[in-house]
CSV table of C-alpha atoms in Angstrom, one decimal:
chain,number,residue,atom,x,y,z
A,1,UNK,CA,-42.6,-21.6,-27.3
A,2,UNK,CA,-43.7,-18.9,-29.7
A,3,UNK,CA,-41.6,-16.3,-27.6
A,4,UNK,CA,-38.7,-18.5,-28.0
A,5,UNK,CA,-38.5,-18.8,-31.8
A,6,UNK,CA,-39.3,-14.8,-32.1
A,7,UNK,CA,-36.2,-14.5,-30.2
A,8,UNK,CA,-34.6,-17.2,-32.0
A,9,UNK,CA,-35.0,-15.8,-35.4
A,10,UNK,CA,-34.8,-12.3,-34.6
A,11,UNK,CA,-31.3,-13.8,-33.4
A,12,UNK,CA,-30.6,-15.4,-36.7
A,13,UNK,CA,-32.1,-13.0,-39.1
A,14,UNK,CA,-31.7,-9.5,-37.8
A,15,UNK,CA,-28.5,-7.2,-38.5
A,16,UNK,CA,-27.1,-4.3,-36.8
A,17,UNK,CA,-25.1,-1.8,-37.8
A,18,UNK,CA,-23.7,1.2,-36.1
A,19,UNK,CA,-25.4,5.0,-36.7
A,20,UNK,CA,-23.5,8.3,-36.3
A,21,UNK,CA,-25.5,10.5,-34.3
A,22,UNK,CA,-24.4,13.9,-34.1
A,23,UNK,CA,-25.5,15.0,-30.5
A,24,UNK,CA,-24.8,18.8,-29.5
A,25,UNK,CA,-24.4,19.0,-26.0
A,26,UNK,CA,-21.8,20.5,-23.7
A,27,UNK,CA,-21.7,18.0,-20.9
A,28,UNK,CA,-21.6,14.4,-22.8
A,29,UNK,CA,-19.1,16.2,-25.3
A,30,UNK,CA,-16.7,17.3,-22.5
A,31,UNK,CA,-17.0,14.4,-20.9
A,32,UNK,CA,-15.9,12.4,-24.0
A,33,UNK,CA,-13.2,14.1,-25.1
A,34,UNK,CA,-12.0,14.1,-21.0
A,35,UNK,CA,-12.2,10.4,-21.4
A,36,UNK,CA,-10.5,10.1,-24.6
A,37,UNK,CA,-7.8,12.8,-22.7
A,38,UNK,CA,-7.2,10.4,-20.2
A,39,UNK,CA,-7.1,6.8,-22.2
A,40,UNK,CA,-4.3,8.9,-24.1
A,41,UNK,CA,-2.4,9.9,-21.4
A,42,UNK,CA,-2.2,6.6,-19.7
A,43,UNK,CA,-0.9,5.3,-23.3
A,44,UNK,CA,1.3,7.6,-23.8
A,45,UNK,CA,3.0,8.6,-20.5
A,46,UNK,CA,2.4,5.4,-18.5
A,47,UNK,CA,2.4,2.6,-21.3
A,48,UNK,CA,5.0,4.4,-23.7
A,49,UNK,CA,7.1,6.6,-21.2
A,50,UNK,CA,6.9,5.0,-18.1
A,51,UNK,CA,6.7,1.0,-18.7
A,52,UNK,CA,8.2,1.8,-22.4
A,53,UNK,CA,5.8,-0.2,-24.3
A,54,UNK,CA,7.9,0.7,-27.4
A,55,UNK,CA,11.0,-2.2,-26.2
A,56,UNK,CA,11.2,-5.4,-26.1
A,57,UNK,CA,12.6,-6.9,-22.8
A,58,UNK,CA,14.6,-9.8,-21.3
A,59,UNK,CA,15.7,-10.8,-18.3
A,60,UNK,CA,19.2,-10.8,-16.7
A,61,UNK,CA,21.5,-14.1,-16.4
A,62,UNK,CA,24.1,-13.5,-13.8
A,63,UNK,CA,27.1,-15.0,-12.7
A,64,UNK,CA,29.0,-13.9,-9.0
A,65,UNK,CA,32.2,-14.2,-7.4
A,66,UNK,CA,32.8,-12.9,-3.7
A,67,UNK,CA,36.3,-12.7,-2.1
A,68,UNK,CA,36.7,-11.5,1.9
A,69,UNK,CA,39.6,-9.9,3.0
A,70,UNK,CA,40.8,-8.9,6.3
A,71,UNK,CA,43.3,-10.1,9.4
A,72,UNK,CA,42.8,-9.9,13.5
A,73,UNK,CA,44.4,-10.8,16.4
A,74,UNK,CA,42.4,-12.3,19.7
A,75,UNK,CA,43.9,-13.7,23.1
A,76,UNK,CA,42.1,-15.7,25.3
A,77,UNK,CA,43.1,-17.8,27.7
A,78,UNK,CA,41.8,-20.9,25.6
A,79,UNK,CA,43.4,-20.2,22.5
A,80,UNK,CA,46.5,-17.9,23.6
A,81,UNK,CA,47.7,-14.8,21.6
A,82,UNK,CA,46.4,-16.1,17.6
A,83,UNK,CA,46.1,-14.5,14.6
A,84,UNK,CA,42.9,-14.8,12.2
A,85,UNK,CA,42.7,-14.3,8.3
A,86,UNK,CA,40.5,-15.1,5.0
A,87,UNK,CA,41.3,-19.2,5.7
A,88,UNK,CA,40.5,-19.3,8.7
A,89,UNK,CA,37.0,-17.1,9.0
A,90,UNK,CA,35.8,-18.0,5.5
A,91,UNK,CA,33.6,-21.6,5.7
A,92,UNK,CA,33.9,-23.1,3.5
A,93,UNK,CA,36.0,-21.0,1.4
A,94,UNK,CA,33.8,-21.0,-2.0
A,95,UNK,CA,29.9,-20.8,-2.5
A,96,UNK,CA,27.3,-20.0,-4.5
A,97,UNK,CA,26.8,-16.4,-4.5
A,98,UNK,CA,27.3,-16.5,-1.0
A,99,UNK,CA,29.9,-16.2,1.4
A,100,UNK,CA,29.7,-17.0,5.4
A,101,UNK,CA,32.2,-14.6,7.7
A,102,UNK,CA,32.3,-16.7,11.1
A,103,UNK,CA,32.2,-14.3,13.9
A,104,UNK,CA,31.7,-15.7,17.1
A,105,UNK,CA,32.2,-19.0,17.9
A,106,UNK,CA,32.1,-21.8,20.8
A,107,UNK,CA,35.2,-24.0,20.6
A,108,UNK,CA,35.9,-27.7,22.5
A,109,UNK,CA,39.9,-29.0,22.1
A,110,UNK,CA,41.2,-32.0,22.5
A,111,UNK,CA,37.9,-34.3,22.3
A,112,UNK,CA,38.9,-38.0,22.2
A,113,UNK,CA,36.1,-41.0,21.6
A,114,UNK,CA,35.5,-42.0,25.2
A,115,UNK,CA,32.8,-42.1,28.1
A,116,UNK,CA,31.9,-38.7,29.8
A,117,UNK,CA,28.7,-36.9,31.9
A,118,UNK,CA,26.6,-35.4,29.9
A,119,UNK,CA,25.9,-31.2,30.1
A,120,UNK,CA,23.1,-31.2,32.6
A,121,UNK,CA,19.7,-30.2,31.9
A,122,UNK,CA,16.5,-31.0,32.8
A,123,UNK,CA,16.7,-34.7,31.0
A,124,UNK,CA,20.2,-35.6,32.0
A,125,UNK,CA,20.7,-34.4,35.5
A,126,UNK,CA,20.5,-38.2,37.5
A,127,UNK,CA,20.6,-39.3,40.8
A,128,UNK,CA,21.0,-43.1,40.4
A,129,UNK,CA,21.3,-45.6,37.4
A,130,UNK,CA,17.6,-45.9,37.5
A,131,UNK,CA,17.2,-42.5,36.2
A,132,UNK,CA,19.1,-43.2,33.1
A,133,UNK,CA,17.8,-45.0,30.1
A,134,UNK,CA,21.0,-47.3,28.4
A,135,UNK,CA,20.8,-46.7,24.5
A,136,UNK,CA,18.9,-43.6,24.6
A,137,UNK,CA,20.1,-40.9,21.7
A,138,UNK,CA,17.8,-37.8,22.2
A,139,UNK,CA,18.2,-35.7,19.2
A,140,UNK,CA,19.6,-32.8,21.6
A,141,UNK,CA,22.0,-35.3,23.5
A,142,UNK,CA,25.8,-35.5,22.9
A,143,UNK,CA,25.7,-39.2,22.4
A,144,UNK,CA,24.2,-42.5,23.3
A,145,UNK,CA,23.9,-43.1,27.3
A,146,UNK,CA,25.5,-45.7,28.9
A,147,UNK,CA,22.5,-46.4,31.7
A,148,UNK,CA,24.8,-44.9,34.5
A,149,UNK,CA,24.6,-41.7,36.2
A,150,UNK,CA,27.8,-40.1,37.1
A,151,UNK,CA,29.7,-37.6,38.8
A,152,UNK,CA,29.5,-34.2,36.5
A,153,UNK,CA,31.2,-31.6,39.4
A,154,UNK,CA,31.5,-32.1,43.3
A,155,UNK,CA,27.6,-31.3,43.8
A,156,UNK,CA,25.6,-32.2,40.4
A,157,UNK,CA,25.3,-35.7,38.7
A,158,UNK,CA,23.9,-36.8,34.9
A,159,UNK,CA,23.5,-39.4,32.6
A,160,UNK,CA,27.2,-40.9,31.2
A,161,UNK,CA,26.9,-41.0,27.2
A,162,UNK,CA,29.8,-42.6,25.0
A,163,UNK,CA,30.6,-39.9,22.7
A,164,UNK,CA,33.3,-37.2,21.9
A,165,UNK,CA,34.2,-36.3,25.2
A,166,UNK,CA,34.5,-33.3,26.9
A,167,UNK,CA,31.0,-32.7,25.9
A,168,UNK,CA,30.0,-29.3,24.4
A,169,UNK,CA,28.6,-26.6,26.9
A,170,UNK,CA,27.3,-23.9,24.2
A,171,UNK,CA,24.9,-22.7,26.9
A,172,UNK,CA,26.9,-19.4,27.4
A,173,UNK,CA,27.9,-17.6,23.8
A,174,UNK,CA,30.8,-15.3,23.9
A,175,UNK,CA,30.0,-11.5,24.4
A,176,UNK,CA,31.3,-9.3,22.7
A,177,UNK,CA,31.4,-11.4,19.6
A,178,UNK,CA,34.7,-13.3,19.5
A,179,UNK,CA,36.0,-11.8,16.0
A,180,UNK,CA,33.9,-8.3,17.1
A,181,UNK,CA,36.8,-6.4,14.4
A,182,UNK,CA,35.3,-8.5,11.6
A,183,UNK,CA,33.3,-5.3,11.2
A,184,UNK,CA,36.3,-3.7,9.5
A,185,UNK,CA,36.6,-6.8,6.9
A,186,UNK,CA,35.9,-6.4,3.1
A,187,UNK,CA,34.0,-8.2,0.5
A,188,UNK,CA,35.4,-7.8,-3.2
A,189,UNK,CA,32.4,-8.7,-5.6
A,190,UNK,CA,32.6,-9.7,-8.6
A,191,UNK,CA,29.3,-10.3,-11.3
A,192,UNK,CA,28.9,-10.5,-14.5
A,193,UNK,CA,26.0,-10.0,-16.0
A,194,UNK,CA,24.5,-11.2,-20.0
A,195,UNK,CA,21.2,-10.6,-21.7
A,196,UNK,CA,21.0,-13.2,-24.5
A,197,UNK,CA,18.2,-11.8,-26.4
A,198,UNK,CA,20.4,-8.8,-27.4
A,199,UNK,CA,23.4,-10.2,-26.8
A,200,UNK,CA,24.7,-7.7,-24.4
A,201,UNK,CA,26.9,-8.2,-21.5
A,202,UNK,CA,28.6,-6.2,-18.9
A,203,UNK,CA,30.0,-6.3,-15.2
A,204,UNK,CA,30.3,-4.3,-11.9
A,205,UNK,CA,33.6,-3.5,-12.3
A,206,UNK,CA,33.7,-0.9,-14.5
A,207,UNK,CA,35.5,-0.1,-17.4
A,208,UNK,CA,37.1,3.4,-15.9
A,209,UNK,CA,37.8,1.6,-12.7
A,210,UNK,CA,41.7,0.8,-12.5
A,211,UNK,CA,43.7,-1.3,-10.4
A,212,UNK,CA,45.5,1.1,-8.6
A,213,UNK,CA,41.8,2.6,-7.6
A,214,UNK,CA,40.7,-1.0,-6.8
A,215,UNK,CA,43.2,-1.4,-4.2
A,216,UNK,CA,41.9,2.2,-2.0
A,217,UNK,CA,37.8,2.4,-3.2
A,218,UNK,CA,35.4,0.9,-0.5
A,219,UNK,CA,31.5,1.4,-1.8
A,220,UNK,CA,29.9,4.5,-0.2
A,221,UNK,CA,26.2,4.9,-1.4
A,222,UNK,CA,26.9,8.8,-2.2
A,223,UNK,CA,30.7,9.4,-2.8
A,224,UNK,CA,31.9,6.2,-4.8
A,225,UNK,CA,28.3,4.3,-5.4
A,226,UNK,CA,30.0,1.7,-8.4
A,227,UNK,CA,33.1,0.6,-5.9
A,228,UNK,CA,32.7,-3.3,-6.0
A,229,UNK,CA,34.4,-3.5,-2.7
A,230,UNK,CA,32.2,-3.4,0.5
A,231,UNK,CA,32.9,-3.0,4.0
A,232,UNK,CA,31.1,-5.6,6.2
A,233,UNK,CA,29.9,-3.2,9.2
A,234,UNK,CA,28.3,-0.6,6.2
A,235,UNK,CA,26.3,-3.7,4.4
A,236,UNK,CA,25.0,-4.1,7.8
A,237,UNK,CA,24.0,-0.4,9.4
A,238,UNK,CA,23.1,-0.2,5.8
A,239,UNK,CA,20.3,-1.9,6.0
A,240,UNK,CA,19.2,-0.6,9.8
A,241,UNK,CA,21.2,-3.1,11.8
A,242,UNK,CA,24.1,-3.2,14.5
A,243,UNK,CA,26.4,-5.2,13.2
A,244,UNK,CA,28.1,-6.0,16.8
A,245,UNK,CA,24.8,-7.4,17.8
A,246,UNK,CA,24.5,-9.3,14.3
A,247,UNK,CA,27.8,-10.5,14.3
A,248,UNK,CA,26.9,-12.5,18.3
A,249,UNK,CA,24.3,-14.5,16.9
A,250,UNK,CA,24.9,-14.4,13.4
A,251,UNK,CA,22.4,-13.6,10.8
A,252,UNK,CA,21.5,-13.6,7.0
A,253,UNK,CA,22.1,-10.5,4.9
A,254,UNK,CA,21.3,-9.9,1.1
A,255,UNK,CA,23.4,-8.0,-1.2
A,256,UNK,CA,21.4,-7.1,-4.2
A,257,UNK,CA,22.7,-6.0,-7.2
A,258,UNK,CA,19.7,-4.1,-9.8
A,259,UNK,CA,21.0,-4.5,-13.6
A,260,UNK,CA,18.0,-2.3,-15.4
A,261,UNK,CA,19.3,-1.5,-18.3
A,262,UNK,CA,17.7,0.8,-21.7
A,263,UNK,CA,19.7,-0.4,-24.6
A,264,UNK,CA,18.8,2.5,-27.0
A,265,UNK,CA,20.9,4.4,-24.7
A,266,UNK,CA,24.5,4.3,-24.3
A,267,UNK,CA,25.6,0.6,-23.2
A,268,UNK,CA,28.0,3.2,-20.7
A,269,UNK,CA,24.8,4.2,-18.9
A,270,UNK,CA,23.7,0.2,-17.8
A,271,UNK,CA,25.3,0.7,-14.2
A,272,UNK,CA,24.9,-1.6,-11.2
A,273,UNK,CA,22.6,0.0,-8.7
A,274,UNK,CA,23.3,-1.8,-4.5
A,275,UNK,CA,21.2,-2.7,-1.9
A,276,UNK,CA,21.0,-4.5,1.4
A,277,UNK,CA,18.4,-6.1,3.8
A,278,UNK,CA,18.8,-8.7,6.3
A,279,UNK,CA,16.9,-11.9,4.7
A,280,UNK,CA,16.4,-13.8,8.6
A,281,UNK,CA,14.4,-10.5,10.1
A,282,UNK,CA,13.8,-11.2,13.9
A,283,UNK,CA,10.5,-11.3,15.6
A,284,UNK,CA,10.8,-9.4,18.8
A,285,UNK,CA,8.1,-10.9,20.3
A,286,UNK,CA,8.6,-14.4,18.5
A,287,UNK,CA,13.1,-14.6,18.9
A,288,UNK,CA,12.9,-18.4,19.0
A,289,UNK,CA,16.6,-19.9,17.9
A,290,UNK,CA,17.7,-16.6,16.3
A,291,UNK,CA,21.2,-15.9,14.6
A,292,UNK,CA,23.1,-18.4,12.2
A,293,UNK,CA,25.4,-21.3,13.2
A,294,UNK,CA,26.3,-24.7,12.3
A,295,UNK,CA,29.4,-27.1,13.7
A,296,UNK,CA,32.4,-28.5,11.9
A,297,UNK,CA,35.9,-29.8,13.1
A,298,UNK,CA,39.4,-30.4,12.8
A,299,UNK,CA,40.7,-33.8,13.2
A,300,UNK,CA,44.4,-34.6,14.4
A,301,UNK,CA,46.2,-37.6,15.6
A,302,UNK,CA,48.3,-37.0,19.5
A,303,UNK,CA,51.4,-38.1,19.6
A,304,UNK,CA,50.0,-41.5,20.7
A,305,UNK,CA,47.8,-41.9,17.1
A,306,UNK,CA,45.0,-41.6,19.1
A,307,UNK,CA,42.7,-39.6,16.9
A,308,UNK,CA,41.8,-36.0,18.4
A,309,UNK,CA,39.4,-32.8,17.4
A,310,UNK,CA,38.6,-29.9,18.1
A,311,UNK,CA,34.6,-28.9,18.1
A,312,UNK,CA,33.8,-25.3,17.1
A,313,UNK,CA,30.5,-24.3,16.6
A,314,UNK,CA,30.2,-21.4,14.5
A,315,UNK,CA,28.5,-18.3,14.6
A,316,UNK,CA,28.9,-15.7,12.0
A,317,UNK,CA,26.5,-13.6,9.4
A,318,UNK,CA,26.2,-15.3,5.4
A,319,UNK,CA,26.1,-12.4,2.5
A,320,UNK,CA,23.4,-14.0,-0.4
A,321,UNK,CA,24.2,-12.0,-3.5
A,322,UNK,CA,21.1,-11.5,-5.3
A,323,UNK,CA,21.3,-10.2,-8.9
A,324,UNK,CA,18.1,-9.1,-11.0
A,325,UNK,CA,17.0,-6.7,-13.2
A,326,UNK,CA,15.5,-6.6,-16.8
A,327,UNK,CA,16.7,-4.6,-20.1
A,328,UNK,CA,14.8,-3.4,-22.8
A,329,UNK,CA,15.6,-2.8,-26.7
A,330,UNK,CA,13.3,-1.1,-29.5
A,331,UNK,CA,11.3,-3.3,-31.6
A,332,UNK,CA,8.5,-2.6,-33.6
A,333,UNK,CA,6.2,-5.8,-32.6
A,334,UNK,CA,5.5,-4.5,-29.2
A,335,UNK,CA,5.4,-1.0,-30.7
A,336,UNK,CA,2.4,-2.1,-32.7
A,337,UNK,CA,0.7,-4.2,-30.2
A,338,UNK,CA,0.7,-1.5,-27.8
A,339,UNK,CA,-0.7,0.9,-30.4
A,340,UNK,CA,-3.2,-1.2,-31.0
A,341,UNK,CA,-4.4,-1.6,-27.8
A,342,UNK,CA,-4.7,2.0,-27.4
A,343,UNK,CA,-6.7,2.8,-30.3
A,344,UNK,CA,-8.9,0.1,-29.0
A,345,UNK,CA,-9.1,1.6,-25.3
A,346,UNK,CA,-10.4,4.7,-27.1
A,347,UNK,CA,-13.8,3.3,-27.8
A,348,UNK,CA,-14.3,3.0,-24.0
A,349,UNK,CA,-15.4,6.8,-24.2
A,350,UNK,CA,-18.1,6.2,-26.8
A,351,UNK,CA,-19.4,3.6,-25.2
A,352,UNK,CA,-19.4,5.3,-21.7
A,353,UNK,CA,-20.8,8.2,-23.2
A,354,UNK,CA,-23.7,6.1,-24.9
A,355,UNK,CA,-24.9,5.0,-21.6
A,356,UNK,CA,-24.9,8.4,-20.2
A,357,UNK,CA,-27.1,9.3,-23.3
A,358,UNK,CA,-29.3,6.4,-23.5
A,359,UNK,CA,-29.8,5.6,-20.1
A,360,UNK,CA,-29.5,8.5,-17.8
A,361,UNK,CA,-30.2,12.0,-19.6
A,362,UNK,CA,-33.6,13.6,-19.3
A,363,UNK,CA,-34.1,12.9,-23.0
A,364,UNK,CA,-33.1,9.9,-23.3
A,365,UNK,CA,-36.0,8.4,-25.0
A,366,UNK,CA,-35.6,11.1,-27.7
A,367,UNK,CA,-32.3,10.3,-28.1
A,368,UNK,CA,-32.8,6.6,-28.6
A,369,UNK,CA,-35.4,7.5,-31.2
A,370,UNK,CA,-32.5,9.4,-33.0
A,371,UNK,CA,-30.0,6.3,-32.4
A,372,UNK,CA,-32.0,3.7,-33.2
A,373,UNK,CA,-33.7,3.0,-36.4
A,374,UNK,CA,-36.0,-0.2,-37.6
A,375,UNK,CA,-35.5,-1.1,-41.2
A,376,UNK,CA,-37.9,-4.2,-42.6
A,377,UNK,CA,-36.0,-6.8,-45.1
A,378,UNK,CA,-35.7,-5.2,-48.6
A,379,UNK,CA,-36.0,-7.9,-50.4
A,380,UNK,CA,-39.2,-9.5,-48.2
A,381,UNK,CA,-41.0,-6.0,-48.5
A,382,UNK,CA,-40.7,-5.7,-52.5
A,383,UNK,CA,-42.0,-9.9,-53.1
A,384,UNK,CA,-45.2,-9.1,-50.7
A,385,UNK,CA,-45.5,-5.7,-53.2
A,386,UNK,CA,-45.3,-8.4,-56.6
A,387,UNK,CA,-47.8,-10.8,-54.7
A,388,UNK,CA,-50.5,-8.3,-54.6
C-alpha cells in the first residue's frame, strides 16, 4: 500500500522537463542527422512532390454517352441473304455507360403457343406416359409437361410440354461467331467530366479535335491516343484477348477512362488517359457457363391473327465505361497540415537516438547521469530551513 501512494504522489507531484545535453560523438550524431535526412526526404519528395501534399483534392463526377457504328451482310440458309446495322445489333439501344454489341446468336422463327416434344436430355427423353410427370415446370424446361411422352424424331421420344413451340435447341452455338465482322465495328464515346469543388469541367473530345478529323480518327494507344472513337477488335486484343473467340460466347469488357488532373497547371494539360480489361476473366480450369447472353423476341401476327415470334438468344460482348480519377488545386490548409506533420516526424530522430544513448552505448549509465537530473521542491526545502 505504501509503494502505491509513493507511486501515486510521485505521479501527482513530480515535474519533468526536457535537458539539452550536448553529446560529442560521431556515430549517434551521424545517425541523427541520417534520420532527420530521411524524415525530410520522405516530406518533401514523397508527401510534397509525389502525393502533392501542397493541393487539395476532389473527386471526379462523370457523365457517358456511347454510340456503335458499323453495317454487315450474312447468308444462311435460315435467314437468307440480310443485312445488319446499329438497330439491329445494339440491345437495347441506350444504357448506362454501357453498350451490348450482339455477336452471335441462336434464333427460333415462327414459334406459335401450342403442344410440342421437348429438346431431349437426360430428364425429358420418355418411353411411355409413365415417365412423364403432368404439371411439371423444371426451371431448365421449355414449358409445363403435358404427362405424355411423344414422338421427338423417327428413333428418340420425350416428355410433350405446352409452350412456344418449336422448342429451342441452343445445344450447338454457331462457329465462327455469326456477326464474326463486328470486329471491324466502332464505338464513339462521349464523357464529360466535372469537379465541383473547383468548379472545373472538361470532356474527351477535345477542343483541337474537329469534325472533319472525327469522321477519319480511330484511337491508337501511340499515334492518335485522345481519338474518342474505338474500334471494337483493338479494345479487345488490347487487353490480351481474341476477339473472334470473345465475340462466340460473348464476354464483359471495361473501358476505362483516367481523368487525373493538377489544376495549377494548364486546364489544356487535364487529358483523358484509356484502358481496357475484360471484367468476366475466365477460369481455365473452372469455365462453368462462360460468355454473355440473354433472350428476347419479336412478336408478329400471321396472316391468320394468330400471334407469332421469333426467339433469338443473344450472344454478344457488353463495353462498361468506367470513368475515375481525382484533381488537385493549391490550398494553404493542407499545405500547413502537412508541414506540420513533418516538423513533428522530425522528433522521431531524437527520440531514436535517445534510446541508442540511454539504453545501448557502453556508457550509458554516464550518459543518463548527464541527462537526468533530481531537483528537490524549492519551496519544501527553504520551510524545513525556517523550521530549524
Amino acid at each position: 500500500m505504501a509503494g502505491c501512494c509513493a507511486v501515486l504522489g510521485a505521479f501527482l507531484f513530480e515535474y519533468d522537463t526536457p535537458r539539452i545535453v550536448l553529446i560529442r560523438s560521431r556515430k549517434v550524431g551521424l545517425m541523427n542527422r541520417t534520420v532527420q535526412l530521411l524524415i525530410l526526404a520522405y516530406v518533401i519528395g514523397w508527401v510534397f512532390v509525389w502525393e502533392k501534399g501542397y493541393q487539395e483534392t476532389d473527386s471526379v463526377v462523370s457523365s457517358v454517352t456511347a454510340k456503335a457504328k458499323g453495317v454487315t451482310m450474312t447468308n444462311t440458309s435460315k435467314l437468307g441473304l440480310r443485312i445488319w446495322d446499329v438497330a439491329d445489333y445494339v440491345i437495347p439501344a441506350q444504357e448506362e455507360n454501357s453498350v451490348f454489341i450482339m455477336t452471335n446468336m441462336i434464333i427460333t422463327m415462327n414459334q406459335t403457343q401450342g403442344l410440342c416434344p421437348e429438346i431431349p436430355d437426360k430428364t425429358t427423353v420418355c418411353e411411355t406416359d409413365a415417365n412423364c410427370t403432368a404439371g411439371s415446370a423444371g426451371t431448365h424446361s421449355s414449358g409445363v409437361a403435358t404427362g405424355r411422352c411423344v414422338s421427338f424424331n423417327g428413333t428418340l421420344k420425350t416428355c410433350e410440354v405446352a409452350a412456344w413451340c418449336p422448342v429451342e435447341n441452343d445445344t450447338e452455338l454457331p462457329k465462327p461467331a455469326f456477326l464474326k465482322a463486328a470486329e471491324n465495328f466502332t464505338l464513339l464515346i462521349k464523357n464529360n467530366i466535372w469537379y465541383p469543388k473547383f468548379n472545373f469541367s472538361k470532356r474527351n473530345i477535345l477542343p483541337n479535335i474537329t469534325t472533319a478529323y472525327l469522321k477519319t480518327c480511330i484511337y491508337d494507344a501511340k499515334t492518335d491516343p485522345f481519338c474518342p472513337i474505338f474500334r471494337l477488335g483493338t479494345i479487345v486484343e488490347s487487353a490480351g484477348h481474341s476477339f473472334q473467340d470473345m465475340a462466340i460466347e460473348g464476354g464483359i469488357m471495361g473501358i476505362q477512362i483516367k481523368w487525373d488532373c493538377n489544376l495549377d497547371r494548364a486546364a489544356s494539360l487535364c487529358l483523358p488517359r484509356y484502358s481496357f480489361r475484360r471484367l468476366d476473366t475466365r477460369d481455365v480450369d473452372h469455365n462453368v457457363s462462360p460468355g454473355y447472353n440473354f433472350r428476347f423476341a419479336k412478336y408478329y401476327s400471321d396472316p391468320n391473327g394468330a400471334e407469332r415470334r421469333t426467339l433469338i438468344k443473344a450472344y454478344g460482348i457488353r463495353f462498361d465505361i468506367i470513368v475515375f480519377g481525382k484533381a488537385g488545386k493549391f490550398d494553404i490548409i493542407p499545405t500547413m497540415i502537412n508541414i506540420g506533420s513533418g516538423l513533428a516526424l522530425l522528433g522521431v530522430a531524437t527520440v531514436l537516438c535517445d534510446v541508442i544513448v540511454l539504453y545501448c552505448m557502453k556508457k550509458r549509465y554516464y550518459y543518463r547521469e548527464k541527462k537526468y537530473k533530481y531537483v528537490e521542491d524549492y519551496e519544501q526545502g527553504l520551510g524545513n530551513q525556517m523550521d530549524q
